[in-house]
PDB file of C-alpha atoms in Angstrom:
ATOM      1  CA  UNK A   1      33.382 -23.180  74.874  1.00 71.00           C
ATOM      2  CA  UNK A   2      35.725 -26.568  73.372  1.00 76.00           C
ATOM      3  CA  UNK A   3      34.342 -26.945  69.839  1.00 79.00           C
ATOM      4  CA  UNK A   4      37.059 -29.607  68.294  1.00 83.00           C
ATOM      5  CA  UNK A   5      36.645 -30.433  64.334  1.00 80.00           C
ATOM      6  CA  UNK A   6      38.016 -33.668  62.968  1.00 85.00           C
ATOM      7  CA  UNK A   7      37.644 -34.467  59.501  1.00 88.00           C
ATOM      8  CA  UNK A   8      39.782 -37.379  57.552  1.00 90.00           C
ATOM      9  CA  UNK A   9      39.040 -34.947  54.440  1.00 91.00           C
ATOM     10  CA  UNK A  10      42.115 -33.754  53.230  1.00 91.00           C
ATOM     11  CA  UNK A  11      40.276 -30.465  51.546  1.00 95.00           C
ATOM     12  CA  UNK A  12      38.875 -29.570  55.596  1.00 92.00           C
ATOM     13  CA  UNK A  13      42.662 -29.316  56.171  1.00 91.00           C
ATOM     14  CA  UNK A  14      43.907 -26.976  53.364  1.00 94.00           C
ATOM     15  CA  UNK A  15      40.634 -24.818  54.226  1.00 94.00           C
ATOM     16  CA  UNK A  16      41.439 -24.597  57.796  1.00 93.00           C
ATOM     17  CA  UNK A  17      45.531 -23.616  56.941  1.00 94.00           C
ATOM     18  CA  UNK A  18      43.725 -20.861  54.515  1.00 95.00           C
ATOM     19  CA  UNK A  19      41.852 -19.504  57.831  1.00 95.00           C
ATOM     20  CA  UNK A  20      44.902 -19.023  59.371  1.00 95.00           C
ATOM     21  CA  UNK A  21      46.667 -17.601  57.027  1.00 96.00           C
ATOM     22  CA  UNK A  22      44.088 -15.112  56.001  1.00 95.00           C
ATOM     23  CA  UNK A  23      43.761 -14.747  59.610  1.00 94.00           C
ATOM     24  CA  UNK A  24      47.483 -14.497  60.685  1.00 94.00           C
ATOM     25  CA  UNK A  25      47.288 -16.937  63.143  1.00 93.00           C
ATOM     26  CA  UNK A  26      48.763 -19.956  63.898  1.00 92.00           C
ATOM     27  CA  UNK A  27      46.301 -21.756  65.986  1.00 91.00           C
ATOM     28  CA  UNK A  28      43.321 -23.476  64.325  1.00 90.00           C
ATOM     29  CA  UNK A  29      41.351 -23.196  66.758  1.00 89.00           C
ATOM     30  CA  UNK A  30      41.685 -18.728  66.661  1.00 92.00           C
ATOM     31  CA  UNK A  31      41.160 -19.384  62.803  1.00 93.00           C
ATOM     32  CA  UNK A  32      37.760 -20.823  62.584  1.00 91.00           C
ATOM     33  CA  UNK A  33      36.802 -18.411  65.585  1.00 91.00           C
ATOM     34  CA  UNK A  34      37.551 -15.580  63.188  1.00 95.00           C
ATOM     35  CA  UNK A  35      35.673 -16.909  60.946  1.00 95.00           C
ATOM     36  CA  UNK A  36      32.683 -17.652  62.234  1.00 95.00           C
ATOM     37  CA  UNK A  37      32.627 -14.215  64.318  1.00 96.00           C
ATOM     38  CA  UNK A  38      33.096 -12.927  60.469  1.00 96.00           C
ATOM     39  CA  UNK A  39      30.429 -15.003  59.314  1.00 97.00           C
ATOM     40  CA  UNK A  40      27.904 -13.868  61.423  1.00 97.00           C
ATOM     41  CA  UNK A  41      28.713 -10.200  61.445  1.00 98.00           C
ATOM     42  CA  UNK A  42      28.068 -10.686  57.187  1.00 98.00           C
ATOM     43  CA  UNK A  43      24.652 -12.076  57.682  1.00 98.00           C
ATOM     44  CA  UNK A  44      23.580 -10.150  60.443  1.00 98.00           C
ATOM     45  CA  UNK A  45      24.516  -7.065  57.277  1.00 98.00           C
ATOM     46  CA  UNK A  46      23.017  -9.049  54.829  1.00 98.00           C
ATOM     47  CA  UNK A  47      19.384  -8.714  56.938  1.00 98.00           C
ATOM     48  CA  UNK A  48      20.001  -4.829  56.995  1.00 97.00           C
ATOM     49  CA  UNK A  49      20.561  -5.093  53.420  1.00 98.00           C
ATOM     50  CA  UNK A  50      17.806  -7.536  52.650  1.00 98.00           C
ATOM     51  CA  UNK A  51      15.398  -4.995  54.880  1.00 97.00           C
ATOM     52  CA  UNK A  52      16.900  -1.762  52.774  1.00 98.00           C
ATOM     53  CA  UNK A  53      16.072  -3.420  49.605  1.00 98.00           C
ATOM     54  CA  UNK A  54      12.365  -4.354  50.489  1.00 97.00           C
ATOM     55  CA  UNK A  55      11.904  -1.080  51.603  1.00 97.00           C
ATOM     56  CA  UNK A  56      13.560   0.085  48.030  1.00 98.00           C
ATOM     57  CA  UNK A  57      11.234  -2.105  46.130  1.00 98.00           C
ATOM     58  CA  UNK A  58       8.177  -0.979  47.758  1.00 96.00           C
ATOM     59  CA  UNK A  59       9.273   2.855  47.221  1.00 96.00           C
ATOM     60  CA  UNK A  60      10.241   1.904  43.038  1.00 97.00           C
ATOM     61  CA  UNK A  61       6.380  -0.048  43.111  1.00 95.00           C
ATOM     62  CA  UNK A  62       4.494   2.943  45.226  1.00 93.00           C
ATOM     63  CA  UNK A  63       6.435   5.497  42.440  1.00 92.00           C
ATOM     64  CA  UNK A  64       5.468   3.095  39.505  1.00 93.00           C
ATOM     65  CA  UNK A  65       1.923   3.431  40.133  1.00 89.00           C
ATOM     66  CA  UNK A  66       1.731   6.679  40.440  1.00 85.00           C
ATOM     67  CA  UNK A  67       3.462   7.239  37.179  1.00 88.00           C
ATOM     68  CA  UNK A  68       0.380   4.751  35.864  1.00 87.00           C
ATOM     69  CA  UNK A  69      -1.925   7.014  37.590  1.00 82.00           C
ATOM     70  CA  UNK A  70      -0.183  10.052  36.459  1.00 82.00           C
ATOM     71  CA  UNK A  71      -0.406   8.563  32.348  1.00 82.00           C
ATOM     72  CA  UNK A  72      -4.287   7.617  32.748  1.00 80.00           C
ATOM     73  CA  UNK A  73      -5.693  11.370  34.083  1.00 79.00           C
ATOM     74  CA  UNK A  74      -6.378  14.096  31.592  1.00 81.00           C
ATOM     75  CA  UNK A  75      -4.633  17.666  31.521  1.00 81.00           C
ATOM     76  CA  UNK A  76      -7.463  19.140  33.237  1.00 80.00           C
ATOM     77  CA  UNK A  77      -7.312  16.857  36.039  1.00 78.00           C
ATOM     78  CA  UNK A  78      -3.371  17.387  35.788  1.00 74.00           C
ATOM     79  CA  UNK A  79      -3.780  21.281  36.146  1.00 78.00           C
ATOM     80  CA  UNK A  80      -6.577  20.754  39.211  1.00 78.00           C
ATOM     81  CA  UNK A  81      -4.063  18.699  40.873  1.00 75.00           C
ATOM     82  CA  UNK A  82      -1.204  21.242  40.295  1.00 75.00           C
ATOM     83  CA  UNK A  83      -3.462  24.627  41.330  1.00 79.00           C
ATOM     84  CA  UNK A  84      -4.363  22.783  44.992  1.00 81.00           C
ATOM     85  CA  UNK A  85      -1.224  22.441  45.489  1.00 77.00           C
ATOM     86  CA  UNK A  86      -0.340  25.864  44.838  1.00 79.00           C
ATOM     87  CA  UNK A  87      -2.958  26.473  47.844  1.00 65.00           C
TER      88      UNK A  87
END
């Protein structure tokens, strides 16, 4: 696939000569390849992370609760709780 970028922005420039530098490449073309191969491979870990952390919340929210729960019962219903266990 041809892709070509023109741009009379002087700033477009300097960021593509920073590609390929951090890149070490001379070719502008390799450069913004990198990058966008480096792009995508970010987001597709910033999904995972995004999934990890809604899974995290849920956990924190489902152990919250039953902390509530856990302040609202009485001892006896504490000690009930605790002996089935035990069975």
């Amino acid at each position: 696939m041809l892709i070509k970028f023109t741009s009379p922005d002087p700033l477009f420039e300097q960021k593509v000569e920073l590609l390929k530098l951090q890149f070490r490449t001379g070719a502008a073309s390799k450069a913004v390849l990198k990058a966008v191969e480096n792009y995508y491979n970010i987001d597709r870990k910033v999904e995972l992370y995004e999934g990890q952390i809604d899974s995290m919340q849920a956990e924190i929210d489902r152990l919250r609760l039953l902390i509530e729960i856990n302040k609202e019962s009485s001892i006896s219903t504490k000690i009930a709780h605790l002996r089935s266990l035990r069975t």
